[in-house]
Structure formats: structure tokens, C-alpha cells
């Protein structure tokens, strides 16, 4: 396993799921961040459905968190918890949320930039 250099300037991304053992996104995206010279890291976060609303409120207050990838079973709940959604979320679920600079979350049609 390659070491990830995390500092006070590192931008955070999280993969929310329950369970998260099967999540492969960090292994795929963290090397991409490194290759692109991005000071960012993606980490899996296991949260039960009953804890999701509280976690979303807390994470959207984290100033260096930029985005959330959303796994089953949280896709529909995250859609309801988002402060605003794009046309891509008309299905009633989301794949990703972007943290607004002042806090809060917006569905961003699965973009992570």
C-alpha cells in the first residue's frame, strides 16, 4: 500500500455506504489524485441509515471536505438531504454530492471537480 501524504491543505472526499468493505473507489481515485498532483484523498465512511442525516450535516460543515460519493443504501436519502439537486437527480437518488463553500450540499450530477 502506498503512503498518502496528508497535510492541513489536503482536500477530503468521502465514500458513504453501509457496508463499505466492497468500496473500490479509494484504490482507484487516490492514485489519480497523486498523478494529477492534487492534494486530495478519498476515504470510505461506513454509516448506518439512521445516522446518515446527522453525518451529512456534520460533513457539510467540514471546511476542507469537497465532495461525497454515495453508495447503497444511502442514494435516496442523500437526495432528500441535499440542499439543491440537478436534473440528474430527478430519479430520486444521487451518486455524488458536492459541498458548497459556505456549507451545505448540492447534487452535482456525479461530478467531483
Short mmCIF file of C-alpha atoms in Angstrom, two decimals, residues 7-97:
data_model
loop_
_atom_site.label_atom_id
_atom_site.label_comp_id
_atom_site.label_asym_id
_atom_site.label_seq_id
_atom_site.Cartn_x
_atom_site.Cartn_y
_atom_site.Cartn_z
CA UNK A 7 -1.47 17.81 5.42
CA UNK A 8 -3.58 20.72 6.60
CA UNK A 9 -4.18 21.66 2.96
CA UNK A 10 -5.41 18.23 1.84
CA UNK A 11 -8.89 18.28 0.32
CA UNK A 12 -11.15 15.49 1.58
CA UNK A 13 -13.64 13.32 -0.26
CA UNK A 14 -15.65 10.51 1.34
CA UNK A 15 -17.49 7.44 0.08
CA UNK A 16 -20.61 6.91 2.19
CA UNK A 17 -22.05 3.43 2.45
CA UNK A 18 -23.19 0.60 4.66
CA UNK A 19 -21.19 -1.58 4.41
CA UNK A 20 -18.01 -0.14 2.84
CA UNK A 21 -15.78 -3.26 2.68
CA UNK A 22 -16.53 -3.63 -1.03
CA UNK A 23 -15.75 0.02 -1.93
CA UNK A 24 -13.04 0.26 -4.58
CA UNK A 25 -13.19 3.98 -5.35
CA UNK A 26 -10.36 5.00 -2.95
CA UNK A 27 -7.97 2.47 -4.53
CA UNK A 28 -8.89 3.80 -7.97
CA UNK A 29 -9.10 7.54 -7.34
CA UNK A 30 -6.32 8.21 -4.80
CA UNK A 31 -3.61 7.22 -7.34
CA UNK A 32 -5.31 9.50 -9.88
CA UNK A 33 -5.22 12.40 -7.41
CA UNK A 34 -1.50 11.73 -6.88
CA UNK A 35 -0.73 11.50 -10.61
CA UNK A 36 -2.55 14.78 -11.22
CA UNK A 37 -0.72 16.47 -8.36
CA UNK A 38 -3.98 17.02 -6.44
CA UNK A 39 -3.60 17.38 -2.69
CA UNK A 40 -6.70 15.25 -2.04
CA UNK A 41 -7.71 11.94 -0.54
CA UNK A 42 -10.84 9.79 -0.79
CA UNK A 43 -11.78 7.68 2.24
CA UNK A 44 -14.61 5.19 2.87
CA UNK A 45 -17.03 6.12 5.67
CA UNK A 46 -19.41 3.49 6.98
CA UNK A 47 -22.62 4.94 8.34
CA UNK A 48 -25.88 3.21 9.16
CA UNK A 49 -29.02 4.68 7.57
CA UNK A 50 -30.26 6.05 10.90
CA UNK A 51 -27.01 8.01 11.35
CA UNK A 52 -26.88 9.44 7.83
CA UNK A 53 -28.75 12.75 8.35
CA UNK A 54 -26.52 13.70 11.30
CA UNK A 55 -23.36 12.71 9.39
CA UNK A 56 -24.36 14.74 6.31
CA UNK A 57 -24.95 17.82 8.48
CA UNK A 58 -21.56 17.34 10.13
CA UNK A 59 -19.65 16.67 6.90
CA UNK A 60 -21.09 19.68 5.10
CA UNK A 61 -19.67 21.82 7.91
CA UNK A 62 -16.12 20.48 7.34
CA UNK A 63 -14.28 23.26 5.51
CA UNK A 64 -11.76 21.05 3.70
CA UNK A 65 -14.32 18.46 2.54
CA UNK A 66 -15.16 18.90 -1.14
CA UNK A 67 -17.42 16.00 -2.04
CA UNK A 68 -19.19 12.78 -1.19
CA UNK A 69 -19.67 9.67 -3.28
CA UNK A 70 -22.88 7.94 -2.27
CA UNK A 71 -23.32 4.16 -2.17
CA UNK A 72 -26.30 1.94 -1.43
CA UNK A 73 -28.34 2.20 0.76
CA UNK A 74 -27.92 6.00 1.03
CA UNK A 75 -28.65 7.24 -2.51
CA UNK A 76 -32.31 8.19 -1.98
CA UNK A 77 -31.83 9.65 1.49
CA UNK A 78 -28.91 11.79 0.30
CA UNK A 79 -31.12 13.10 -2.50
CA UNK A 80 -33.64 14.25 0.11
CA UNK A 81 -30.89 15.74 2.32
CA UNK A 82 -29.24 17.74 -0.49
CA UNK A 83 -29.85 21.49 -0.34
CA UNK A 84 -30.41 21.52 -4.11
CA UNK A 85 -30.28 18.99 -6.92
CA UNK A 86 -29.58 18.92 -10.64
CA UNK A 87 -31.78 17.42 -13.32
CA UNK A 88 -29.67 14.26 -12.97
CA UNK A 89 -31.28 13.67 -9.56
CA UNK A 90 -34.84 13.66 -10.87
CA UNK A 91 -34.74 9.88 -10.49
CA UNK A 92 -34.97 10.39 -6.73
CA UNK A 93 -31.40 9.36 -5.92
CA UNK A 94 -27.86 10.75 -6.15
CA UNK A 95 -24.42 9.30 -6.81
CA UNK A 96 -22.38 12.25 -5.56
CA UNK A 97 -22.75 15.44 -3.56
#
